Short mmCIF file of C-alpha atoms in Angstrom, two decimals:
data_model
loop_
_atom_site.label_atom_id
_atom_site.label_comp_id
_atom_site.label_asym_id
_atom_site.label_seq_id
_atom_site.Cartn_x
_atom_site.Cartn_y
_atom_site.Cartn_z
CA MET A 13 -15.71 -17.49 -8.43
CA HIS A 14 -13.95 -17.94 -5.03
CA SER A 15 -10.31 -18.06 -6.26
CA LEU A 16 -8.35 -14.85 -5.73
CA THR A 17 -6.51 -15.58 -8.96
CA TRP A 18 -9.67 -15.45 -11.05
CA LYS A 19 -10.93 -12.33 -9.15
CA LEU A 20 -7.68 -10.60 -10.04
CA MET A 21 -7.78 -11.79 -13.62
CA LEU A 22 -11.35 -10.48 -13.94
CA ALA A 23 -10.35 -7.13 -12.41
CA PHE A 24 -7.37 -6.77 -14.77
CA LEU A 25 -9.53 -7.83 -17.78
CA VAL A 26 -12.24 -5.38 -16.97
CA ILE A 27 -9.71 -2.48 -16.49
CA SER A 28 -8.02 -3.51 -19.77
CA LEU A 29 -11.28 -3.64 -21.71
CA THR A 30 -12.39 -0.28 -20.29
CA GLY A 31 -9.01 1.23 -21.04
CA ALA A 32 -8.93 -0.25 -24.62
CA ALA A 33 -12.48 0.93 -25.28
CA LEU A 34 -11.84 4.45 -24.02
CA ALA A 35 -8.53 4.67 -25.96
CA SER A 36 -10.22 3.42 -29.13
CA VAL A 37 -13.17 5.80 -28.88
CA PHE A 38 -10.91 8.66 -28.07
CA ALA A 39 -8.49 7.87 -30.92
CA ARG A 40 -11.42 7.49 -33.34
CA TRP A 41 -12.86 10.77 -32.27
CA ILE A 42 -9.54 12.55 -32.58
CA THR A 43 -8.93 10.91 -36.01
CA VAL A 44 -12.38 11.82 -37.47
CA ARG A 45 -12.19 15.37 -36.06
CA GLU A 46 -8.74 16.07 -37.47
CA PHE A 47 -9.61 14.39 -40.69
CA ASP A 48 -12.74 16.55 -41.08
CA ARG A 49 -10.71 19.64 -40.26
CA LEU A 50 -8.14 18.61 -42.85
CA VAL A 51 -10.82 18.06 -45.49
CA LEU A 52 -12.48 21.31 -44.57
CA GLU A 53 -9.15 23.24 -44.95
CA GLN A 54 -8.53 21.60 -48.24
CA ALA A 55 -12.07 22.46 -49.36
CA GLN A 56 -11.64 26.12 -48.24
CA SER A 57 -8.30 26.32 -50.08
CA SER A 58 -9.73 24.79 -53.23
CA PHE A 59 -12.77 27.07 -52.99
CA LEU A 60 -10.55 30.11 -52.47
CA SER A 61 -8.43 29.24 -55.50
CA GLU A 62 -11.66 28.74 -57.63
CA VAL A 63 -13.32 32.10 -56.69
CA THR A 64 -9.99 33.98 -57.06
CA ALA A 65 -9.61 32.52 -60.56
CA TYR A 66 -13.29 33.40 -61.33
CA TYR A 67 -12.79 37.03 -60.21
CA GLN A 68 -9.53 37.33 -62.18
CA THR A 69 -11.33 35.96 -65.27
CA HIS A 70 -14.45 38.07 -65.05
CA GLY A 71 -13.17 41.14 -63.19
CA SER A 72 -16.21 41.09 -60.82
CA TRP A 73 -18.59 38.82 -59.04
CA LEU A 74 -21.28 39.12 -61.67
CA GLY A 75 -22.73 35.66 -62.49
CA VAL A 76 -20.79 33.85 -59.70
CA THR A 77 -24.11 32.71 -58.05
CA GLU A 78 -25.31 31.18 -61.31
CA TYR A 79 -21.90 29.68 -61.90
CA PHE A 80 -21.93 27.76 -58.60
CA ARG A 81 -25.64 26.80 -59.05
CA GLN A 82 -24.82 25.30 -62.41
CA ARG A 83 -21.82 23.47 -60.82
CA ALA A 84 -24.07 21.95 -58.11
CA GLU A 85 -26.65 20.86 -60.67
CA SER A 86 -24.00 19.23 -62.83
CA ARG A 87 -22.84 17.21 -59.81
CA GLN A 88 -26.29 16.05 -58.97
CA SER A 89 -27.53 15.39 -62.52
CA PRO A 90 -27.36 11.74 -63.62
CA PRO A 91 -25.21 10.90 -66.60
CA GLN A 92 -26.91 11.36 -69.98
CA GLU A 93 -27.63 8.40 -72.29
CA PRO A 94 -25.75 8.28 -75.46
CA GLY A 95 -27.29 10.46 -78.14
CA GLN A 96 -29.49 12.38 -75.69
CA PRO A 97 -29.29 16.20 -76.37
CA GLN A 98 -27.87 18.28 -73.60
CA SER A 99 -30.16 20.76 -71.90
CA GLN A 100 -29.49 24.37 -72.71
CA ARG A 101 -27.88 26.31 -69.86
CA PRO A 102 -27.22 30.01 -69.47
CA GLN A 103 -23.68 30.90 -70.43
CA THR A 104 -21.37 32.60 -67.90
CA ALA A 105 -18.33 32.99 -70.02
CA GLY A 106 -18.19 34.04 -73.64
CA GLY A 107 -21.98 34.44 -73.74
CA ALA A 108 -24.65 36.78 -72.46
CA GLN A 109 -24.06 37.77 -68.88
CA PRO A 110 -26.88 37.69 -66.26
CA PRO A 111 -28.45 41.09 -65.34
CA GLN A 112 -26.20 43.27 -63.32
CA ARG A 113 -27.18 44.47 -59.91
CA GLU A 114 -26.96 47.81 -58.44
CA PRO A 115 -23.85 48.67 -56.43
CA GLY A 116 -24.20 47.49 -52.72
CA LYS A 117 -27.04 45.11 -53.61
CA PRO A 118 -26.86 41.33 -53.75
CA GLN A 119 -27.25 39.72 -57.06
CA ALA A 120 -30.82 38.53 -57.77
CA GLN A 121 -31.77 34.91 -58.44
CA SER A 122 -31.62 33.80 -61.97
CA PRO A 123 -34.96 32.92 -63.76
CA GLN A 124 -33.93 29.31 -63.92
CA ASN A 125 -33.77 29.07 -60.11
CA THR A 126 -36.84 31.09 -59.21
CA GLY A 127 -39.37 29.14 -57.27
CA GLY A 128 -37.17 26.08 -57.28
CA ALA A 129 -35.20 24.48 -54.47
CA GLN A 130 -31.71 25.71 -54.13
CA PRO A 131 -29.46 22.63 -54.57
CA LEU A 132 -26.98 22.13 -51.74
CA PRO A 133 -23.43 22.84 -52.63
CA GLN A 134 -20.77 20.41 -52.08
CA VAL A 135 -18.33 22.76 -50.28
CA PRO A 136 -19.70 24.16 -46.91
CA VAL A 137 -18.19 27.63 -47.61
CA ILE A 138 -19.94 30.83 -48.45
CA LEU A 139 -18.68 33.70 -50.66
CA ILE A 140 -19.22 37.21 -49.40
CA ASP A 141 -18.60 40.35 -51.51
CA GLN A 142 -16.80 43.50 -50.46
CA ASN A 143 -19.96 44.97 -48.93
CA GLY A 144 -20.68 41.97 -46.68
CA TYR A 145 -23.55 40.34 -48.72
CA VAL A 146 -23.62 36.70 -49.44
CA LEU A 147 -23.03 35.76 -53.14
CA HIS A 148 -22.79 31.93 -52.70
CA PRO A 149 -25.02 30.80 -49.92
CA VAL A 150 -24.70 27.62 -47.82
CA PRO A 151 -27.33 26.90 -45.07
CA PRO A 152 -27.99 28.54 -42.73
CA TYR A 153 -27.07 31.54 -44.90
CA ARG A 154 -29.20 32.65 -47.84
CA LEU A 155 -28.40 34.68 -50.93
CA GLY A 156 -28.27 38.31 -50.09
CA ASP A 157 -27.82 37.90 -46.32
CA TYR A 158 -25.59 40.52 -44.68
CA VAL A 159 -22.64 39.31 -42.67
CA PRO A 160 -21.34 41.57 -39.90
CA PRO A 161 -17.72 42.61 -39.80
CA GLU A 162 -16.95 40.67 -36.60
CA LYS A 163 -18.10 37.54 -38.42
CA LEU A 164 -16.16 38.46 -41.55
CA ALA A 165 -12.97 38.58 -39.45
CA GLN A 166 -13.16 34.85 -38.98
CA GLY A 167 -13.02 34.10 -42.72
CA LYS A 168 -10.27 34.22 -45.33
CA PRO A 169 -10.01 37.28 -47.65
CA VAL A 170 -10.06 36.84 -51.45
CA LYS A 171 -7.26 39.01 -52.74
CA ILE A 172 -6.44 40.17 -56.22
CA GLY A 173 -2.98 41.70 -55.75
CA ASP A 174 -3.23 43.87 -52.77
CA GLN A 175 -7.04 44.42 -53.12
CA VAL A 176 -9.47 42.47 -51.02
CA VAL A 177 -12.44 41.74 -53.29
CA GLY A 178 -14.34 39.37 -51.03
CA THR A 179 -14.29 36.86 -48.17
CA ILE A 180 -14.94 33.12 -47.82
CA LEU A 181 -16.28 31.79 -44.61
CA ALA A 182 -16.73 28.08 -43.52
CA THR A 183 -20.10 27.35 -42.06
CA GLY A 184 -18.57 24.94 -39.60
CA ALA A 185 -20.17 21.74 -40.89
CA PRO A 186 -17.68 19.20 -42.40
CA PRO A 187 -18.01 18.60 -46.16
CA PRO A 188 -19.27 15.22 -47.36
CA LEU A 189 -16.55 12.69 -47.83
CA ASP A 190 -15.84 11.05 -51.17
CA THR A 191 -15.34 7.36 -51.61
CA ARG A 192 -11.61 7.27 -51.05
CA GLU A 193 -11.85 9.40 -47.91
CA GLN A 194 -14.56 7.25 -46.45
CA GLN A 195 -12.51 4.12 -47.27
CA TYR A 196 -9.61 5.70 -45.48
CA LEU A 197 -11.75 6.30 -42.27
CA ASP A 198 -13.15 2.75 -42.52
CA ARG A 199 -9.58 1.27 -42.64
CA THR A 200 -8.65 3.53 -39.75
CA ASN A 201 -11.57 2.28 -37.66
CA LEU A 202 -10.72 -1.25 -38.52
CA ALA A 203 -7.13 -0.75 -37.44
CA LEU A 204 -8.33 0.67 -34.15
CA LEU A 205 -10.61 -2.32 -33.63
CA VAL A 206 -7.82 -4.75 -34.32
CA SER A 207 -5.42 -2.85 -32.07
CA ALA A 208 -8.04 -2.87 -29.25
CA LEU A 209 -8.60 -6.57 -29.65
CA GLY A 210 -4.86 -7.18 -29.65
CA ALA A 211 -4.42 -5.11 -26.56
CA VAL A 212 -7.25 -6.93 -24.74
CA THR A 213 -5.57 -10.34 -25.73
CA ILE A 214 -2.15 -9.21 -24.44
CA ALA A 215 -3.80 -7.77 -21.25
CA LEU A 216 -5.59 -11.11 -20.68
CA LEU A 217 -2.27 -13.03 -20.89
CA LEU A 218 -0.46 -10.50 -18.70
CA SER A 219 -3.36 -10.47 -16.16
CA LEU A 220 -3.08 -14.27 -15.94
CA VAL A 221 0.71 -14.06 -15.28
CA LEU A 222 0.32 -11.19 -12.85
CA ALA A 223 -2.58 -12.75 -10.96
CA ARG A 224 -0.65 -16.03 -10.52
CA THR A 225 2.41 -14.10 -9.50
CA LEU A 226 0.63 -11.95 -6.93
CA THR A 227 -1.37 -14.86 -5.48
CA GLN A 228 1.57 -17.34 -5.28
CA PRO A 229 2.71 -15.93 -1.86
CA VAL A 230 -0.92 -16.11 -0.64
CA ARG A 231 -1.12 -19.78 -1.75
CA ASP A 232 2.20 -20.47 0.03
CA LEU A 233 0.87 -18.85 3.21
CA ARG A 234 -2.32 -20.80 2.98
CA ASN A 235 -0.58 -24.14 2.68
CA ALA A 236 1.81 -23.22 5.52
CA ILE A 237 -1.14 -22.26 7.81
CA ARG A 238 -2.84 -25.54 6.95
CA ALA A 239 0.36 -27.35 7.94
CA MET A 240 0.47 -25.43 11.17
CA ALA A 241 -3.14 -26.21 11.91
CA GLN A 242 -2.23 -29.95 11.56
CA GLY A 243 0.45 -29.57 14.15
CA VAL A 244 3.52 -29.07 11.91
CA LEU A 245 5.21 -26.04 13.52
CA GLY A 246 8.17 -24.07 12.24
CA VAL A 247 6.99 -24.06 8.66
CA THR A 248 8.61 -21.30 6.52
CA VAL A 249 7.50 -19.71 3.31
CA PRO A 250 9.93 -18.42 0.63
CA VAL A 251 10.03 -14.63 0.44
CA ARG A 252 9.49 -13.71 -3.25
CA SER A 253 9.48 -9.94 -3.09
CA ARG A 254 10.10 -6.97 -0.84
CA ASP A 255 6.66 -5.40 -1.02
CA GLU A 256 3.79 -5.78 1.38
CA LEU A 257 3.38 -9.51 0.47
CA GLY A 258 7.05 -10.03 1.10
CA GLN A 259 6.79 -8.21 4.41
CA LEU A 260 3.76 -10.38 5.36
CA THR A 261 5.69 -13.53 4.45
CA THR A 262 8.65 -12.37 6.52
CA ALA A 263 6.36 -11.69 9.51
CA PHE A 264 4.68 -15.05 9.10
CA ASN A 265 8.12 -16.83 9.06
CA GLN A 266 9.08 -14.95 12.20
CA MET A 267 5.78 -15.90 13.87
CA SER A 268 6.19 -19.49 12.81
CA ALA A 269 9.74 -19.63 14.20
CA ASP A 270 8.65 -17.98 17.49
CA LEU A 271 5.73 -20.32 17.74
CA ALA A 272 8.01 -23.33 17.24
CA ARG A 273 10.43 -22.07 19.93
CA ALA A 274 7.61 -21.24 22.29
CA ASN A 275 6.18 -24.76 21.81
CA GLN A 276 9.63 -26.31 22.41
CA ALA A 277 10.08 -24.10 25.48
CA ARG A 278 6.60 -25.18 26.75
CA ARG A 279 7.57 -28.83 26.35
CA GLN A 280 10.87 -28.18 28.10
CA MET A 281 9.16 -26.33 30.90
CA THR A 282 6.58 -29.09 31.31
CA ALA A 283 9.30 -31.70 31.55
CA ASP A 284 11.36 -29.52 33.99
CA ILE A 285 8.40 -28.84 36.21
CA ALA A 286 7.41 -32.50 36.12
CA HIS A 287 10.96 -33.39 37.25
CA ASP A 288 10.94 -30.65 39.90
CA LEU A 289 7.65 -31.84 41.34
CA ARG A 290 8.50 -35.49 41.14
CA THR A 291 11.71 -35.20 43.29
CA PRO A 292 10.12 -33.63 46.43
CA LEU A 293 7.06 -35.88 46.07
CA SER A 294 9.30 -38.93 45.86
CA VAL A 295 11.06 -37.83 49.02
CA ILE A 296 7.82 -37.20 50.90
CA ARG A 297 6.29 -40.43 49.68
CA GLY A 298 9.42 -42.36 50.70
CA TYR A 299 9.41 -40.94 54.20
CA CYS A 300 5.69 -41.58 54.53
CA GLU A 301 6.05 -45.15 53.48
CA GLY A 302 8.98 -45.58 55.96
CA LEU A 303 7.01 -44.12 58.85
CA ARG A 304 3.97 -46.30 57.89
CA ASP A 305 6.08 -49.56 57.81
CA GLY A 306 8.03 -48.66 60.95
CA VAL A 307 11.33 -48.44 59.08
CA LEU A 308 11.80 -44.81 60.04
CA LYS A 309 11.13 -43.35 63.43
CA PRO A 310 9.05 -40.13 63.69
CA THR A 311 12.01 -38.00 64.70
CA PRO A 312 12.23 -34.22 64.37
CA ASN A 313 14.74 -34.55 61.58
CA THR A 314 12.37 -36.72 59.59
CA PHE A 315 9.50 -34.27 59.96
CA ARG A 316 11.96 -31.29 59.12
CA THR A 317 12.95 -32.97 55.88
CA MET A 318 9.41 -33.72 54.89
CA TYR A 319 8.43 -30.07 55.65
CA GLN A 320 11.35 -28.70 53.57
CA GLU A 321 10.21 -30.78 50.61
CA ALA A 322 6.65 -29.70 51.01
CA GLU A 323 7.85 -26.11 51.14
CA HIS A 324 9.73 -26.68 47.97
CA LEU A 325 6.49 -27.94 46.38
CA SER A 326 4.69 -24.82 47.57
CA LEU A 327 7.33 -22.51 46.06
CA LEU A 328 7.05 -24.32 42.73
CA VAL A 329 3.22 -24.02 42.73
CA GLU A 330 3.44 -20.33 43.73
CA ASP A 331 5.87 -19.53 40.96
CA LEU A 332 3.64 -21.22 38.37
CA ARG A 333 0.66 -19.30 39.75
CA THR A 334 2.57 -15.99 39.48
CA LEU A 335 3.49 -16.66 35.82
CA SER A 336 -0.13 -17.72 34.92
CA LEU A 337 -1.49 -14.49 36.52
CA ALA A 338 1.05 -12.40 34.67
CA ASP A 339 0.24 -14.06 31.38
CA ALA A 340 -3.50 -13.42 31.92
CA GLY A 341 -2.88 -9.81 32.96
CA GLU A 342 -4.39 -10.47 36.38
CA LEU A 343 -1.26 -10.05 38.57
CA LYS A 344 -2.43 -8.05 41.51
CA LEU A 345 -0.20 -5.14 42.51
CA ALA A 346 -0.51 -3.38 45.81
CA ARG A 347 1.20 -0.06 44.75
CA GLN A 348 2.62 2.53 47.05
CA ARG A 349 5.24 5.21 46.78
CA VAL A 350 8.68 3.74 47.55
CA SER A 351 12.17 5.27 47.60
CA PRO A 352 14.55 3.36 45.25
CA ARG A 353 17.36 3.74 47.87
CA GLU A 354 15.29 2.17 50.61
CA LEU A 355 14.39 -0.72 48.30
CA LEU A 356 18.05 -1.43 47.63
CA GLU A 357 19.07 -1.08 51.22
CA ARG A 358 16.34 -3.50 52.23
CA ILE A 359 17.56 -6.14 49.74
CA ALA A 360 21.23 -5.62 50.77
CA ALA A 361 20.33 -6.19 54.43
CA ALA A 362 18.35 -9.34 53.61
CA HIS A 363 21.31 -10.93 51.83
CA GLN A 364 24.04 -9.56 53.93
CA LEU A 365 24.55 -12.72 56.14
CA ARG A 366 24.73 -15.03 53.14
CA ALA A 367 27.15 -12.66 51.40
CA GLN A 368 29.44 -12.68 54.46
CA GLU A 369 29.31 -16.51 54.49
CA HIS A 370 30.60 -16.54 50.89
CA GLN A 371 33.05 -13.68 51.54
CA ILE A 372 31.19 -11.39 49.13
CA THR A 373 30.87 -7.67 49.79
CA PHE A 374 27.80 -5.64 49.06
CA GLN A 375 27.80 -2.03 47.76
CA VAL A 376 24.71 0.21 47.40
CA ASN A 377 25.04 3.24 45.07
CA ALA A 378 21.99 5.53 44.59
CA GLU A 379 21.85 9.03 43.18
CA ALA A 380 20.72 11.82 45.42
CA ASN A 381 17.26 13.18 45.22
CA LEU A 382 15.87 10.18 43.29
CA PRO A 383 12.09 10.41 42.84
CA GLU A 384 9.86 7.81 44.51
CA VAL A 385 8.38 5.07 42.27
CA ASN A 386 4.81 3.86 42.59
CA VAL A 387 5.32 0.11 42.89
CA ASP A 388 4.31 -3.02 44.84
CA PRO A 389 7.13 -3.31 47.38
CA GLU A 390 6.76 -7.05 47.86
CA ARG A 391 6.80 -7.78 44.14
CA MET A 392 9.80 -5.49 43.72
CA ALA A 393 11.50 -7.33 46.56
CA GLN A 394 10.73 -10.62 44.74
CA VAL A 395 12.39 -9.33 41.55
CA MET A 396 15.46 -8.04 43.47
CA ASN A 397 15.71 -11.23 45.56
CA ASN A 398 15.77 -13.31 42.32
CA LEU A 399 18.52 -11.11 40.77
CA VAL A 400 20.68 -10.98 43.92
CA GLY A 401 20.21 -14.66 44.52
CA ASN A 402 21.60 -15.31 41.03
CA ALA A 403 24.50 -12.91 41.70
CA LEU A 404 25.43 -14.57 44.94
CA ARG A 405 25.20 -18.02 43.33
CA TYR A 406 27.75 -17.24 40.62
CA THR A 407 29.98 -14.74 42.27
CA PRO A 408 33.22 -16.43 43.70
CA ALA A 409 34.59 -15.71 47.11
CA GLY A 410 36.16 -12.24 47.36
CA GLY A 411 33.85 -10.87 44.69
CA GLN A 412 31.50 -7.90 44.88
CA ILE A 413 27.83 -7.33 44.19
CA THR A 414 26.74 -3.75 43.48
CA LEU A 415 23.22 -2.45 43.75
CA ALA A 416 22.71 0.87 41.97
CA ALA A 417 19.86 3.29 41.19
CA THR A 418 19.93 6.17 38.73
CA GLN A 419 17.43 8.33 36.88
CA ASN A 420 17.12 8.93 33.19
CA ALA A 421 14.25 11.26 32.07
CA ASP A 422 11.05 9.79 33.46
CA GLN A 423 12.59 6.38 34.27
CA VAL A 424 14.46 5.06 37.30
CA TYR A 425 17.16 2.46 36.40
CA LEU A 426 17.84 -0.31 39.06
CA THR A 427 20.94 -2.37 38.56
CA VAL A 428 22.30 -5.59 40.03
CA GLN A 429 25.93 -6.13 39.02
CA ASP A 430 28.36 -8.96 40.07
CA THR A 431 31.93 -9.81 39.41
CA GLY A 432 31.23 -13.48 38.62
CA ALA A 433 32.05 -15.54 35.48
CA GLY A 434 29.47 -13.81 33.37
CA ILE A 435 26.93 -15.23 30.90
CA ALA A 436 27.85 -16.91 27.64
CA PRO A 437 26.94 -14.91 24.54
CA ASP A 438 24.71 -17.73 23.21
CA ASP A 439 22.76 -17.83 26.51
CA LEU A 440 22.39 -14.12 26.98
CA PRO A 441 19.34 -13.58 24.70
CA ARG A 442 17.39 -16.40 26.26
CA ILE A 443 18.07 -16.20 29.99
CA PHE A 444 14.57 -14.78 30.66
CA ASP A 445 12.93 -17.74 28.97
CA ARG A 446 11.00 -20.01 31.35
CA SER A 447 13.07 -22.87 32.74
CA TYR A 448 15.97 -22.06 30.42
CA ARG A 449 19.28 -23.41 31.57
CA GLY A 450 22.11 -22.44 29.26
CA ASP A 451 24.93 -23.86 31.45
CA ALA A 452 24.55 -27.32 32.83
CA SER A 453 26.90 -26.39 35.68
CA ARG A 454 24.37 -23.83 36.72
CA GLY A 455 21.73 -26.43 37.61
CA GLN A 456 18.90 -25.91 39.96
CA GLN A 457 19.62 -25.87 43.63
CA ALA A 458 17.27 -26.99 46.30
CA GLY A 459 14.18 -24.83 46.56
CA GLU A 460 14.50 -23.34 43.11
CA SER A 461 11.99 -23.61 40.27
CA GLY A 462 14.14 -22.29 37.43
CA LEU A 463 11.51 -19.61 36.83
CA GLY A 464 13.11 -16.78 38.76
CA LEU A 465 14.16 -14.57 35.83
CA ALA A 466 10.93 -15.22 34.02
CA ILE A 467 8.94 -14.13 37.05
CA ALA A 468 11.17 -11.06 37.43
CA LYS A 469 10.48 -10.11 33.79
CA SER A 470 6.72 -10.63 34.25
CA ILE A 471 6.58 -8.48 37.39
CA VAL A 472 8.70 -5.65 35.88
CA GLU A 473 6.55 -5.54 32.73
CA ALA A 474 3.40 -5.50 34.89
CA HIS A 475 4.79 -2.28 36.41
CA GLY A 476 5.30 -0.77 33.00
CA GLY A 477 9.07 -1.25 32.94
CA ARG A 478 11.45 -3.51 31.03
CA ILE A 479 14.41 -5.70 32.07
CA TRP A 480 17.51 -6.96 30.24
CA ALA A 481 20.98 -8.25 30.94
CA GLU A 482 24.45 -7.24 29.88
CA SER A 483 27.51 -9.35 30.20
CA GLN A 484 30.97 -10.32 28.83
CA TRP A 485 32.09 -13.83 29.37
CA GLY A 486 34.51 -13.87 32.35
CA GLN A 487 33.77 -10.31 33.40
CA GLY A 488 30.57 -10.69 35.39
CA ALA A 489 26.97 -9.83 34.58
CA ARG A 490 24.73 -6.78 35.04
CA PHE A 491 20.93 -6.95 35.24
CA ILE A 492 19.06 -3.71 34.65
CA PHE A 493 15.40 -3.00 34.84
CA THR A 494 13.45 0.33 34.58
CA LEU A 495 10.49 1.65 36.50
CA PRO A 496 8.44 4.68 35.42
CA VAL A 497 8.43 7.62 37.71
CA LYS A 498 4.83 8.28 36.94
CA PRO A 499 2.50 5.30 37.50
CA VAL A 500 1.25 3.44 34.49
#
């Protein structure tokens, strides 16, 4: 049984069977107990009426023991054959009365019962006289036993007018059931059994429906994972609920979409890098062939061009190496305490000449008393150079680039803001993707790999910070990254 559906069905069925069995047993126990209590109360009420009528007729309890003994014998005696003479019995009414007892003493056994077994009465109720002695015994009580007052308080008084002439007390054992009562209990038990079987049948059907409903998202996920394992990326699964399974399905769909985008980005990156590598290699190869064939002369300009293309290849390889180290978590950082203002001034000085050539002004704004940050200065310079290089590239003449540093709680915020054309809203969420180019007009320039922002993000995250961009189209762009004051 390897199917989750069958396992759930078995679990539901076992729970249903257990619940139905417990409910049936408990219902039967309650029914029998309450029915026995009802029968006992009816027997007590009938017995109370009978003994009250006996006392009203005879004016005392004399002969009551013999009366109930004869009643018991008559219930146990088999029916007489036609014509058989009836046995003579002592008379209790209209005939000679049994010998009277002294006051305070229990009535003695009649001669007919001496030495013989006392027949068990039908009603499990004893009769007690005013003095606390048993007149009508039921096991475990015997004729003449004394019942203490605290026990008498649990019984029902026998009253003639306002006078209490005796007490009846149930022995606690339920009376025997007659045929109709037993048939009633049997029918009740049958109804409980049928109800339990019906409940189990319905539970089995519901368990089948619930099991299939619960496992359908799992089957959908299984099929989608199998499809992804065969190379079909971007598979989505319908979300059927808002519970944990629905959340799992949503997370899977998000993962599938991210994986498809990552795979597409990887392919695009591979194609871009192949193109970037092919261009300088083609130039170097062409110059080498020209020098070999004597078409080109070995002039300084020829070697300078070949060196620049080789340098371009070296930068591409170094960028790829930096990203691979960052992905593997092995990017080495030579940390030291650095002032944020000094870092900004260093970057501004490095790009000042280029900014003047493009008629762009630099401005450095740093809050006073900024704490030092524990960073790798060269890696941070690489991040700032990428950001400032982008700002110089897309800021028109007469524009301005602002480098700023502020503190918020335990974070230092470094900002590079330009007054260029800004970033399109569709491109803004993806500008840190590797080799992503949202605007064709912003193509790669010589010596660029297209990985600058991706490398900047990897370096910042390796320092325990984060980086993002803010922009409105036509109003410039602002790149912000954070560095923790305390080292991570």
